[in-house]
Amino acid sequence: MLVALTRHGAAQAATLARAWPDAHVCVAAKFADALSACGDRVRAYHGAFKDEVGALFAGYDQIVFFVSLGAVVRLIAPHLKSKDEDPGVLVIDDAGEFVIPVLSGHVGGANECALRIAEVLQAVPVLTTASDAVKTIPVDILGRELGWRVEAPKLNITRVSAHVVNGEPIAFVQEAGRLDWWTRPTPLPANIHCYDMLEEVDLDRYAAVLWVTRRPVADDLWQRLSERLVVYRPPLDPRPST
């Protein structure tokens, strides 16, 4: 959903809507003429926009605001639940120069959405998520585009993410799944040490272990590593296409 509260914002939303034919647009009725080409994708509202926010949060995965960051923070604050439930929220400044993920950057996909928008608008994506800022492994969504499923308590994910972004030594053990999981143009950070089997790892040397496997994880291993282990479950390898 693209949200425009000003005439200038409506013009920018129209530009983005042309590039995204599936995107809907929410705009003040008095500025809806700028989006006439979008047809039934336009949701024109009357009255106070704050009354629209709840329905947008419930109905859309990504909400892109063409308005100031401060205004967005105040508008969405009463509707926040958790990063597992909230949609991705992004802000584009009035000049269309910067695209800022505000909410649910990783889990909600706002960071990825920001990169796509920035390409269309020739804008600068401003990613403040720690793993993006330091160009390292995003522990909570690693391999998501490859179908990997993360298996660990939330506390583990939080603690291990901190170890990763702080540059502490991390053992990355990959026993299954596709090898093209590292998609950044920069090399893998020096604090990430790769192994083919868990048995190769001296577990006492590392602040945390990221383990990509289909093997069961023994209870005593969870206990030994405590909050230092995150496991990823890749899907079965697909059959070759014919």
Tab-separated table of C-alpha atoms in Angstrom:
chain	number	residue	atom	x	y	z
A	1	MET	CA	0.000	0.000	0.000
A	2	LEU	CA	1.311	3.456	-0.989
A	3	VAL	CA	0.078	6.283	1.249
A	4	ALA	CA	0.137	9.935	0.172
A	5	LEU	CA	-1.022	12.742	2.450
A	6	THR	CA	0.017	15.705	0.276
A	7	ARG	CA	-0.327	16.647	-3.390
A	8	HIS	CA	3.407	16.251	-3.926
A	9	GLY	CA	3.306	12.890	-2.197
A	10	ALA	CA	0.417	11.829	-4.423
A	11	ALA	CA	2.500	12.629	-7.513
A	12	GLN	CA	5.368	10.512	-6.190
A	13	ALA	CA	2.987	7.703	-5.315
A	14	ALA	CA	1.665	7.816	-8.876
A	15	THR	CA	5.214	7.331	-10.198
A	16	LEU	CA	5.771	4.306	-7.991
A	17	ALA	CA	2.314	2.900	-8.727
A	18	ARG	CA	3.078	2.917	-12.458
A	19	ALA	CA	6.109	0.718	-11.800
A	20	TRP	CA	4.140	-1.556	-9.439
A	21	PRO	CA	0.834	-2.403	-11.148
A	22	ASP	CA	-0.271	-4.523	-8.173
A	23	ALA	CA	0.210	-1.748	-5.608
A	24	HIS	CA	-2.795	-0.013	-4.055
A	25	VAL	CA	-2.743	3.660	-3.136
A	26	CYS	CA	-4.373	5.429	-0.196
A	27	VAL	CA	-4.658	9.171	-0.751
A	28	ALA	CA	-6.629	12.138	0.538
A	29	ALA	CA	-9.689	12.551	-1.678
A	30	LYS	CA	-8.704	16.095	-2.646
A	31	PHE	CA	-5.474	14.789	-4.201
A	32	ALA	CA	-6.898	11.672	-5.859
A	33	ASP	CA	-6.888	13.299	-9.290
A	34	ALA	CA	-3.117	12.733	-9.452
A	35	LEU	CA	-3.795	8.993	-9.398
A	36	SER	CA	-6.644	8.754	-11.896
A	37	ALA	CA	-4.594	6.377	-14.046
A	38	CYS	CA	-4.550	3.838	-11.216
A	39	GLY	CA	-8.283	3.182	-11.456
A	40	ASP	CA	-9.742	0.946	-8.758
A	41	ARG	CA	-6.365	0.618	-7.032
A	42	VAL	CA	-6.973	3.998	-5.375
A	43	ARG	CA	-8.500	4.257	-1.904
A	44	ALA	CA	-9.519	7.899	-1.427
A	45	TYR	CA	-10.237	8.871	2.155
A	46	HIS	CA	-12.125	11.784	3.698
A	47	GLY	CA	-11.512	13.170	7.148
A	48	ALA	CA	-8.557	12.294	9.387
A	49	PHE	CA	-6.001	9.827	8.022
A	50	LYS	CA	-5.373	8.389	11.496
A	51	ASP	CA	-8.726	6.631	11.165
A	52	GLU	CA	-7.385	4.673	8.161
A	53	VAL	CA	-4.242	3.285	9.771
A	54	GLY	CA	-5.809	0.315	11.564
A	55	ALA	CA	-7.358	-1.065	8.366
A	56	LEU	CA	-4.084	-0.604	6.467
A	57	PHE	CA	-2.141	-2.475	9.144
A	58	ALA	CA	-4.627	-5.326	9.003
A	59	GLY	CA	-4.832	-5.501	5.230
A	60	TYR	CA	-1.330	-5.018	3.821
A	61	ASP	CA	2.131	-6.549	4.202
A	62	GLN	CA	3.992	-3.359	3.216
A	63	ILE	CA	2.905	0.245	3.778
A	64	VAL	CA	4.910	2.999	2.096
A	65	PHE	CA	4.328	6.549	3.385
A	66	PHE	CA	5.140	9.670	1.400
A	67	VAL	CA	5.288	11.929	4.452
A	68	SER	CA	7.691	12.865	7.245
A	69	LEU	CA	9.200	10.192	9.465
A	70	GLY	CA	7.993	11.888	12.646
A	71	ALA	CA	4.398	11.937	11.413
A	72	VAL	CA	4.556	8.239	10.558
A	73	VAL	CA	5.915	7.299	13.976
A	74	ARG	CA	3.016	9.070	15.679
A	75	LEU	CA	0.437	7.573	13.313
A	76	ILE	CA	1.520	3.945	13.636
A	77	ALA	CA	2.460	3.895	17.342
A	78	PRO	CA	-1.008	2.884	18.632
A	79	HIS	CA	-1.138	-0.062	16.216
A	80	LEU	CA	2.190	-1.760	16.934
A	81	LYS	CA	2.107	-5.362	18.184
A	82	SER	CA	5.325	-7.279	17.444
A	83	LYS	CA	7.843	-7.749	14.663
A	84	ASP	CA	6.214	-11.089	13.860
A	85	GLU	CA	2.828	-9.446	13.274
A	86	ASP	CA	3.419	-5.866	12.151
A	87	PRO	CA	3.635	-5.068	8.433
A	88	GLY	CA	6.706	-3.529	6.907
A	89	VAL	CA	6.510	0.268	7.146
A	90	LEU	CA	8.609	2.605	5.017
A	91	VAL	CA	8.931	6.375	4.642
A	92	ILE	CA	9.942	8.323	1.546
A	93	ASP	CA	10.898	11.960	2.068
A	94	ASP	CA	9.070	14.736	0.252
A	95	ALA	CA	11.865	15.166	-2.270
A	96	GLY	CA	11.934	11.451	-3.083
A	97	GLU	CA	15.638	11.195	-2.265
A	98	PHE	CA	15.604	8.683	0.592
A	99	VAL	CA	13.704	5.467	1.316
A	100	ILE	CA	13.703	4.550	5.015
A	101	PRO	CA	12.444	1.243	6.438
A	102	VAL	CA	10.878	2.163	9.776
A	103	LEU	CA	9.301	-1.076	10.961
A	104	SER	CA	9.774	-4.816	10.344
A	105	GLY	CA	12.868	-4.358	8.219
A	106	HIS	CA	13.941	-7.989	8.302
A	107	VAL	CA	11.061	-10.246	9.248
A	108	GLY	CA	8.453	-8.008	7.631
A	109	GLY	CA	10.481	-7.434	4.475
A	110	ALA	CA	10.696	-3.633	4.630
A	111	ASN	CA	14.443	-3.594	3.903
A	112	GLU	CA	14.007	-5.611	0.742
A	113	CYS	CA	11.072	-3.417	-0.265
A	114	ALA	CA	13.204	-0.298	0.281
A	115	LEU	CA	15.839	-1.571	-2.120
A	116	ARG	CA	13.212	-2.166	-4.808
A	117	ILE	CA	11.662	1.268	-4.330
A	118	ALA	CA	15.048	2.987	-4.372
A	119	GLU	CA	15.812	1.401	-7.726
A	120	VAL	CA	12.559	2.686	-9.222
A	121	LEU	CA	12.810	6.203	-7.803
A	122	GLN	CA	16.602	6.481	-8.117
A	123	ALA	CA	16.660	7.170	-4.386
A	124	VAL	CA	19.002	6.185	-1.559
A	125	PRO	CA	17.858	3.303	0.683
A	126	VAL	CA	18.617	4.059	4.331
A	127	LEU	CA	18.950	0.685	6.049
A	128	THR	CA	19.569	1.010	9.768
A	129	THR	CA	19.230	-2.670	10.705
A	130	ALA	CA	22.564	-3.641	12.244
A	131	SER	CA	23.302	-6.633	9.987
A	132	ASP	CA	22.610	-4.520	6.901
A	133	ALA	CA	24.666	-1.602	8.157
A	134	VAL	CA	27.742	-3.768	8.779
A	135	LYS	CA	26.987	-6.108	5.846
A	136	THR	CA	26.901	-9.348	7.758
A	137	ILE	CA	24.583	-12.354	8.252
A	138	PRO	CA	20.938	-11.535	9.108
A	139	VAL	CA	20.437	-14.295	11.669
A	140	ASP	CA	16.645	-14.038	11.843
A	141	ILE	CA	16.000	-14.391	8.096
A	142	LEU	CA	19.088	-16.202	6.806
A	143	GLY	CA	18.174	-18.399	3.826
A	144	ARG	CA	14.517	-17.380	3.869
A	145	GLU	CA	14.466	-16.852	0.106
A	146	LEU	CA	15.834	-20.406	-0.253
A	147	GLY	CA	13.118	-21.901	1.923
A	148	TRP	CA	15.231	-22.314	5.049
A	149	ARG	CA	13.282	-22.435	8.318
A	150	VAL	CA	14.916	-21.090	11.456
A	151	GLU	CA	14.745	-23.325	14.533
A	152	ALA	CA	15.708	-21.691	17.815
A	153	PRO	CA	14.139	-19.827	20.734
A	154	LYS	CA	13.712	-16.095	20.118
A	155	LEU	CA	16.240	-15.381	22.844
A	156	ASN	CA	18.847	-17.379	20.928
A	157	ILE	CA	18.175	-15.404	17.760
A	158	THR	CA	18.526	-12.122	19.633
A	159	ARG	CA	21.737	-13.097	21.440
A	160	VAL	CA	23.354	-14.691	18.386
A	161	SER	CA	22.449	-11.677	16.225
A	162	ALA	CA	24.301	-9.480	18.708
A	163	HIS	CA	27.380	-11.719	18.565
A	164	VAL	CA	27.338	-11.588	14.759
A	165	VAL	CA	27.023	-7.799	14.390
A	166	ASN	CA	29.578	-7.210	17.152
A	167	GLY	CA	32.186	-9.096	15.126
A	168	GLU	CA	32.663	-11.954	17.576
A	169	PRO	CA	33.858	-15.327	16.207
A	170	ILE	CA	30.973	-17.286	14.681
A	171	ALA	CA	30.998	-20.874	13.409
A	172	PHE	CA	28.822	-21.332	10.324
A	173	VAL	CA	28.246	-25.047	9.716
A	174	GLN	CA	26.502	-26.063	6.503
A	175	GLU	CA	25.634	-29.716	6.095
A	176	ALA	CA	22.610	-29.275	3.812
A	177	GLY	CA	20.875	-26.794	1.569
A	178	ARG	CA	21.973	-24.619	-1.304
A	179	LEU	CA	25.382	-23.011	-1.144
A	180	ASP	CA	24.391	-19.684	-2.715
A	181	TRP	CA	22.976	-18.251	0.519
A	182	TRP	CA	25.442	-15.340	0.708
A	183	THR	CA	24.031	-12.807	-1.760
A	184	ARG	CA	25.823	-9.607	-0.784
A	185	PRO	CA	28.430	-8.223	-3.209
A	186	THR	CA	30.946	-7.973	-0.363
A	187	PRO	CA	32.930	-10.970	0.966
A	188	LEU	CA	31.717	-12.912	3.982
A	189	PRO	CA	32.917	-11.056	7.123
A	190	ALA	CA	36.161	-12.304	8.648
A	191	ASN	CA	34.501	-13.265	11.943
A	192	ILE	CA	32.382	-15.931	10.165
A	193	HIS	CA	34.238	-19.281	10.020
A	194	CYS	CA	32.755	-21.937	7.732
A	195	TYR	CA	32.656	-25.696	8.332
A	196	ASP	CA	31.135	-28.675	6.543
A	197	MET	CA	30.294	-30.731	9.644
A	198	LEU	CA	29.487	-29.844	13.228
A	199	GLU	CA	32.027	-32.412	14.461
A	200	GLU	CA	34.796	-30.257	12.945
A	201	VAL	CA	33.986	-27.329	15.237
A	202	ASP	CA	35.668	-26.616	18.563
A	203	LEU	CA	32.502	-25.244	20.139
A	204	ASP	CA	34.380	-23.526	22.969
A	205	ARG	CA	36.189	-21.248	20.491
A	206	TYR	CA	33.067	-19.530	19.172
A	207	ALA	CA	30.616	-17.036	20.558
A	208	ALA	CA	27.825	-18.664	18.561
A	209	VAL	CA	27.064	-21.430	16.070
A	210	LEU	CA	24.836	-21.188	13.008
A	211	TRP	CA	24.042	-24.736	11.889
A	212	VAL	CA	22.346	-25.552	8.584
A	213	THR	CA	21.333	-29.188	8.822
A	214	ARG	CA	18.607	-31.794	8.528
A	215	ARG	CA	19.955	-33.748	11.486
A	216	PRO	CA	18.059	-33.763	14.782
A	217	VAL	CA	19.592	-31.592	17.485
A	218	ALA	CA	20.242	-33.447	20.719
A	219	ASP	CA	18.942	-31.915	23.925
A	220	ASP	CA	22.397	-31.951	25.464
A	221	LEU	CA	23.732	-29.834	22.573
A	222	TRP	CA	21.033	-27.200	23.121
A	223	GLN	CA	21.949	-27.223	26.802
A	224	ARG	CA	25.685	-27.052	26.191
A	225	LEU	CA	25.444	-24.150	23.777
A	226	SER	CA	22.580	-22.551	25.719
A	227	GLU	CA	21.730	-19.284	23.928
A	228	ARG	CA	24.581	-19.588	21.405
A	229	LEU	CA	22.935	-21.925	18.847
A	230	VAL	CA	20.621	-21.183	15.918
A	231	VAL	CA	19.618	-24.019	13.573
A	232	TYR	CA	18.353	-23.697	10.011
A	233	ARG	CA	16.278	-26.352	8.267
A	234	PRO	CA	16.554	-26.226	4.462
A	235	PRO	CA	13.897	-27.968	2.368
A	236	LEU	CA	14.673	-31.172	0.552
A	237	ASP	CA	16.638	-30.505	-2.612
A	238	PRO	CA	14.202	-30.080	-5.519
A	239	ARG	CA	14.303	-32.496	-8.391
A	240	PRO	CA	16.157	-31.254	-11.500
A	241	SER	CA	13.823	-29.586	-13.976
A	242	THR	CA	13.285	-31.338	-17.314
